[in-house]
PDB file of C-alpha atoms in Angstrom:
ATOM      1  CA  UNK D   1     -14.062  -5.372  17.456  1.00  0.00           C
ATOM      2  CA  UNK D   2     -15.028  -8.948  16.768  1.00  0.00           C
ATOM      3  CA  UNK D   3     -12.455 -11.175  15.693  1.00  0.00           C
ATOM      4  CA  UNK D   4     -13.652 -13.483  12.472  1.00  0.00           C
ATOM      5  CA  UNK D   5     -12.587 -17.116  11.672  1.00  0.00           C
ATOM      6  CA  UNK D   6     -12.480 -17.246   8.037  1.00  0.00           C
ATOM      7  CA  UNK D   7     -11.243 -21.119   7.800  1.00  0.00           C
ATOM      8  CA  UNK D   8     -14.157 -22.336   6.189  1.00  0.00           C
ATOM      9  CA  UNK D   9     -13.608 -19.703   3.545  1.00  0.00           C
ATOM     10  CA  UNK D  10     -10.326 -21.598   3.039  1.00  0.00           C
ATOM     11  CA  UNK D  11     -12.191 -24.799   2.896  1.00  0.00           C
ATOM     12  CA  UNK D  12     -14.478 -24.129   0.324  1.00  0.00           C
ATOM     13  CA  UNK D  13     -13.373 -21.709  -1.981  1.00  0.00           C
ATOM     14  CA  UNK D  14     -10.018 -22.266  -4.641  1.00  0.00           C
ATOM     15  CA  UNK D  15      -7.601 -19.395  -5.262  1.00  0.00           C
ATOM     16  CA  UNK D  16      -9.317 -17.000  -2.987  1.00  0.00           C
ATOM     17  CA  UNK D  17      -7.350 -17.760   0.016  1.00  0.00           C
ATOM     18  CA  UNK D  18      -5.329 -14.485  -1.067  1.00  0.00           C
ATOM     19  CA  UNK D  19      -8.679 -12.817  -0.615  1.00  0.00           C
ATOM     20  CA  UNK D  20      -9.107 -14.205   2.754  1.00  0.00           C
ATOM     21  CA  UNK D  21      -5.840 -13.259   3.820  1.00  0.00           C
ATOM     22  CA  UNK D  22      -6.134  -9.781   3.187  1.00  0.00           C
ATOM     23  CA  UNK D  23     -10.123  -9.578   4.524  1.00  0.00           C
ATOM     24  CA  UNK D  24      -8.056 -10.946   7.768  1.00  0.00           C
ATOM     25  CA  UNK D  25      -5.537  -8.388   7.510  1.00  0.00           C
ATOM     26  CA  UNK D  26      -7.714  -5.685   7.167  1.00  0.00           C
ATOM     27  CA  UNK D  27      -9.925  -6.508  10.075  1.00  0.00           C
ATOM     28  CA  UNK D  28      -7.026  -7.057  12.721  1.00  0.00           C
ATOM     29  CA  UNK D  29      -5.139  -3.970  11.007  1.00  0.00           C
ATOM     30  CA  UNK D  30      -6.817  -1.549  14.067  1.00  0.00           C
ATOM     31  CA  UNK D  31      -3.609  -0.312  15.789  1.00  0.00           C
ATOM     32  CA  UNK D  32      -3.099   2.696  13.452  1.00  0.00           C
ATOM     33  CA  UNK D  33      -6.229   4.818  15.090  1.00  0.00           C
ATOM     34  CA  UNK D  34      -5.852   7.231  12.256  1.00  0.00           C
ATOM     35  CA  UNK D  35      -2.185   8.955  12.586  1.00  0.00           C
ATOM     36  CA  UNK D  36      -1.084  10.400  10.244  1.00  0.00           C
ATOM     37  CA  UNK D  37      -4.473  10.773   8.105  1.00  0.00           C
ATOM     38  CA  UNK D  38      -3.671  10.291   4.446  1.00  0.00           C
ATOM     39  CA  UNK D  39      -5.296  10.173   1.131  1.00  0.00           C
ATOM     40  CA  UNK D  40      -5.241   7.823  -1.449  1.00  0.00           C
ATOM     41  CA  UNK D  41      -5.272   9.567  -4.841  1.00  0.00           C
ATOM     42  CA  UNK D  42      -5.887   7.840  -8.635  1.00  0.00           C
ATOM     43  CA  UNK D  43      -3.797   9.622 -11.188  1.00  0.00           C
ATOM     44  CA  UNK D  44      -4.603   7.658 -13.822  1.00  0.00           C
ATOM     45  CA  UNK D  45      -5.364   4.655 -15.173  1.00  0.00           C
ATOM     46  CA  UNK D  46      -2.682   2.982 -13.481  1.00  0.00           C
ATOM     47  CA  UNK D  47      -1.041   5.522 -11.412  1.00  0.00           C
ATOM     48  CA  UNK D  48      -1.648   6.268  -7.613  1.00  0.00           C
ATOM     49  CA  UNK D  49      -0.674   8.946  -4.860  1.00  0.00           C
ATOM     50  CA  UNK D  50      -0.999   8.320  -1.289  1.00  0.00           C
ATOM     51  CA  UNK D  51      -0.184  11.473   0.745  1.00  0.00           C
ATOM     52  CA  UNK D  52       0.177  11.583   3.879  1.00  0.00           C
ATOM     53  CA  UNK D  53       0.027  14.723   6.486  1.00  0.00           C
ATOM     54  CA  UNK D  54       3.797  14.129   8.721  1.00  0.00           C
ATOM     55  CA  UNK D  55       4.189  17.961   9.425  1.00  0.00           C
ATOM     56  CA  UNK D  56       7.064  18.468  12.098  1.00  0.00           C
ATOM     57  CA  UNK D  57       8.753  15.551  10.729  1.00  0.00           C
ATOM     58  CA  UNK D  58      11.870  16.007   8.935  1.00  0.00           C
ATOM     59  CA  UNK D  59      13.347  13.334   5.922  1.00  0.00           C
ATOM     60  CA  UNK D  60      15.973  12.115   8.135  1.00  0.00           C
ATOM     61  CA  UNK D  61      13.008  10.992  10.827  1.00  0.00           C
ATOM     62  CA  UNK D  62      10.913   9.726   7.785  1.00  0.00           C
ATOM     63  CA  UNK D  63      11.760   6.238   6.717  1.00  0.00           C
ATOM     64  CA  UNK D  64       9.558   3.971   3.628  1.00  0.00           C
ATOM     65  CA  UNK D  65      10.294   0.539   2.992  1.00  0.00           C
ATOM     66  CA  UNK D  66       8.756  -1.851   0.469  1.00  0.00           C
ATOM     67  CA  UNK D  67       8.865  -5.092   0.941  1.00  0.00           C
ATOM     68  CA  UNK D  68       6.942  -7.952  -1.132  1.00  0.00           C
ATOM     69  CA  UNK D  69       2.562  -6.702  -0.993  1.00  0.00           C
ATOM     70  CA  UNK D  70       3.470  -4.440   1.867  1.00  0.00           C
ATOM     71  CA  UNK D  71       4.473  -0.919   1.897  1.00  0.00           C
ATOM     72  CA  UNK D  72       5.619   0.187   5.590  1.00  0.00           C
ATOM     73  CA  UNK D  73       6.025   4.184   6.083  1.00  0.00           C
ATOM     74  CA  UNK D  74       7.881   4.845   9.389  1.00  0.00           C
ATOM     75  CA  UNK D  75       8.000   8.578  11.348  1.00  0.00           C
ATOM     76  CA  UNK D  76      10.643   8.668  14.707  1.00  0.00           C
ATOM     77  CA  UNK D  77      10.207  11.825  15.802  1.00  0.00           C
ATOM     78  CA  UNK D  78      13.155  12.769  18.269  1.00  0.00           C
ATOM     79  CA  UNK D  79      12.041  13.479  21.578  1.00  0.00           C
ATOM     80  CA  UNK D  80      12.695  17.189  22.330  1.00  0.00           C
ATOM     81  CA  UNK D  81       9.738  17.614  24.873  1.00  0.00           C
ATOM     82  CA  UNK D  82      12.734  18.148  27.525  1.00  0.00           C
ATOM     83  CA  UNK D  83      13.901  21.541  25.894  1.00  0.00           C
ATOM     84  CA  UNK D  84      10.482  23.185  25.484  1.00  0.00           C
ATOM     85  CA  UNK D  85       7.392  23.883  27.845  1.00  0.00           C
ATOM     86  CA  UNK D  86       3.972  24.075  26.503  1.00  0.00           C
ATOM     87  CA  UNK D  87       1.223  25.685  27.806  1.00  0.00           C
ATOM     88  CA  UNK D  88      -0.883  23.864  25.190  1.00  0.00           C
ATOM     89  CA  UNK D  89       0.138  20.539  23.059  1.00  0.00           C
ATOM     90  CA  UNK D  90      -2.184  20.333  20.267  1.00  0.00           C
ATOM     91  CA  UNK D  91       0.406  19.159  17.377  1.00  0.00           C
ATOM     92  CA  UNK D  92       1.241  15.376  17.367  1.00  0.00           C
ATOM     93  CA  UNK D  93       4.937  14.700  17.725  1.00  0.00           C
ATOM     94  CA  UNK D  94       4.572  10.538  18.305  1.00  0.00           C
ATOM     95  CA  UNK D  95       6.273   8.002  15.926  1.00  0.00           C
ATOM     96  CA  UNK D  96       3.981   6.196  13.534  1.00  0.00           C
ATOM     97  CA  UNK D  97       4.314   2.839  11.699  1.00  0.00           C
ATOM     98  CA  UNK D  98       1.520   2.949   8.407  1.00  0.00           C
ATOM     99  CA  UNK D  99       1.536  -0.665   6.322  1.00  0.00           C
ATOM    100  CA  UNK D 100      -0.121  -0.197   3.177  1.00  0.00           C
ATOM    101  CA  UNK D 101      -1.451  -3.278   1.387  1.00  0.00           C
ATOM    102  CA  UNK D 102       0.153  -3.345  -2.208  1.00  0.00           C
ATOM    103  CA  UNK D 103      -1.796  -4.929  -4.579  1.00  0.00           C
ATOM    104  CA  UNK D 104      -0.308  -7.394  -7.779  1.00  0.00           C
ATOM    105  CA  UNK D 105       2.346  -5.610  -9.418  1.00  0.00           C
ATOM    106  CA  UNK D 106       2.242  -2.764  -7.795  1.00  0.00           C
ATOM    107  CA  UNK D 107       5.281  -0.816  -7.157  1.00  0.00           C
ATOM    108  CA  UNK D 108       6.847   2.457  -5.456  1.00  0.00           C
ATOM    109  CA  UNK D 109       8.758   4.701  -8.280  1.00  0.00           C
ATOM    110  CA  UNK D 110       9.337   7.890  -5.929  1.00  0.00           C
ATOM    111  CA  UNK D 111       8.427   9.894  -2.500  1.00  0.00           C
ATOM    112  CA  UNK D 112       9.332  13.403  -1.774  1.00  0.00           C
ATOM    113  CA  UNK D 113       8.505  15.598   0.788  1.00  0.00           C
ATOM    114  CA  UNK D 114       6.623  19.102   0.621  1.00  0.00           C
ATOM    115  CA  UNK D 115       4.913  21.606   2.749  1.00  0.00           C
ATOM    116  CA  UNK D 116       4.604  18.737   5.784  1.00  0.00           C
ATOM    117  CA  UNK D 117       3.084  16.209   3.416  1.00  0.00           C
ATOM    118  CA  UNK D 118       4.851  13.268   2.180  1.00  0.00           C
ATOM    119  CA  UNK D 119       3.902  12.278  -1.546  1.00  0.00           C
ATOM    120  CA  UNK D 120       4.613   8.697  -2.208  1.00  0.00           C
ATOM    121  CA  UNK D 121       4.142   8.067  -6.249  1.00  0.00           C
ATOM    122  CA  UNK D 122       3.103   4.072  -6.962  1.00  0.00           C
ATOM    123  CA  UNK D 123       2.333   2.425 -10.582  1.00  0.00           C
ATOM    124  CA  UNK D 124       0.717  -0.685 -11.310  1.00  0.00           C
ATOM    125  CA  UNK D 125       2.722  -2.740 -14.379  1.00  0.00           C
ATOM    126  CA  UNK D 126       1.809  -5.694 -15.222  1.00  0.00           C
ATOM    127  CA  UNK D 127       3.684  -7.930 -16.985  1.00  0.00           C
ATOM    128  CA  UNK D 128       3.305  -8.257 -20.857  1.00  0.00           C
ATOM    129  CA  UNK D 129       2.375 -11.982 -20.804  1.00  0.00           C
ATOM    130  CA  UNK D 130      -0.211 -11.674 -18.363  1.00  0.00           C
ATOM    131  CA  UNK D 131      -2.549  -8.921 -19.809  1.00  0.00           C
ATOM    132  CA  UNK D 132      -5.062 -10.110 -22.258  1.00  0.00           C
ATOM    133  CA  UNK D 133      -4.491 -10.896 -26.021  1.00  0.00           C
ATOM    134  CA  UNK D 134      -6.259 -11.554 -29.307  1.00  0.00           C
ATOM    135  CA  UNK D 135      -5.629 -14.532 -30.604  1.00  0.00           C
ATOM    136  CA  UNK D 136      -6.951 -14.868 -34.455  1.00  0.00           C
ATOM    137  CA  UNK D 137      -9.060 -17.646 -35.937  1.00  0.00           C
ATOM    138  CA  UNK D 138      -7.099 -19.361 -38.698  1.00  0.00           C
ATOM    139  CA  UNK D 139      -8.985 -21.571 -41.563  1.00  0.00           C
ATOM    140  CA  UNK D 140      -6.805 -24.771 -41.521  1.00  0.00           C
ATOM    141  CA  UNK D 141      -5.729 -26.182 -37.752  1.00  0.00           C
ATOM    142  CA  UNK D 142      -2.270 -24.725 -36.731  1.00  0.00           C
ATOM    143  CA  UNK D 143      -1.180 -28.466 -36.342  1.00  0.00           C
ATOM    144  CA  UNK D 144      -1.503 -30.242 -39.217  1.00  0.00           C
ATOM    145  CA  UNK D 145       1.680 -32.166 -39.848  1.00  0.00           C
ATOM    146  CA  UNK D 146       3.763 -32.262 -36.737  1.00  0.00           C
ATOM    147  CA  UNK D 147       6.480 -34.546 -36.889  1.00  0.00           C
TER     148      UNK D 147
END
């Protein structure tokens, strides 16, 4: 995988460095090869799902933390290869670390467990004096006679 230098990004473009940062992220982020697959699911407008396949794993080996942009979903599976003898292996019983790149005001409200798939629910909010507003055009200026 090639390895990109996005400094002159930084250079030249204002208040996309965030961007950059998470175009970086993205491409070094390699180290998860796929396990556990998981879906990303829209709700609605501002509601999201990501599901992810953990069957064998119980809650007390499941483990999410949320921490700033970055949601981290942790499986230690405990090693009980010892006790059993397979003549064929074909069910993955590794750990797994999965980060998940939040974006702005984005945040968990629930996970629960069913049928071997973890459903972890997520919500975007954002704040009241941030979202867009109508401001009306008045006849006389606002500030006529400030003293």
């Amino acid at each position: 995988m090639r390895n990109y230098d996005l400094t002159p990004l930084y250079r030249s473009a204002i208040g996309f460095d965030r961007l950059a940062q998470l175009a970086e992220h993205a491409a070094a982020n390699n180290g998860n090869a796929g396990y556990p697959p998981y879906n990303i699911e829209l709700l609605g407008e501002n509601r999201y799902r990501i599901t992810m396949a953990v069957a064998g794993f119980a809650m007390e080996e499941l483990d999410i933390s949320s921490e700033g942009d970055k949601l981290v979903v942790k499986g230690n599976k405990q090693d009980k290869s010892a006790e059993r003898k397979y003549l064929y292996q074909g069910i993955a019983e590794r750990g797994f670390e999965r980060t998940f790149q939040l974006a702005d005001y984005v945040t968990v409200t629930g996970a629960y467990l069913e049928n071997g798939l973890l459903n972890i629910d997520l919500v975007r909010e954002i704040p009241e004096a941030l979202k867009p507003r109508k401001i009306e055009i008045g006849a006389r200026p606002v500030l006529e006679n400030v003293e």
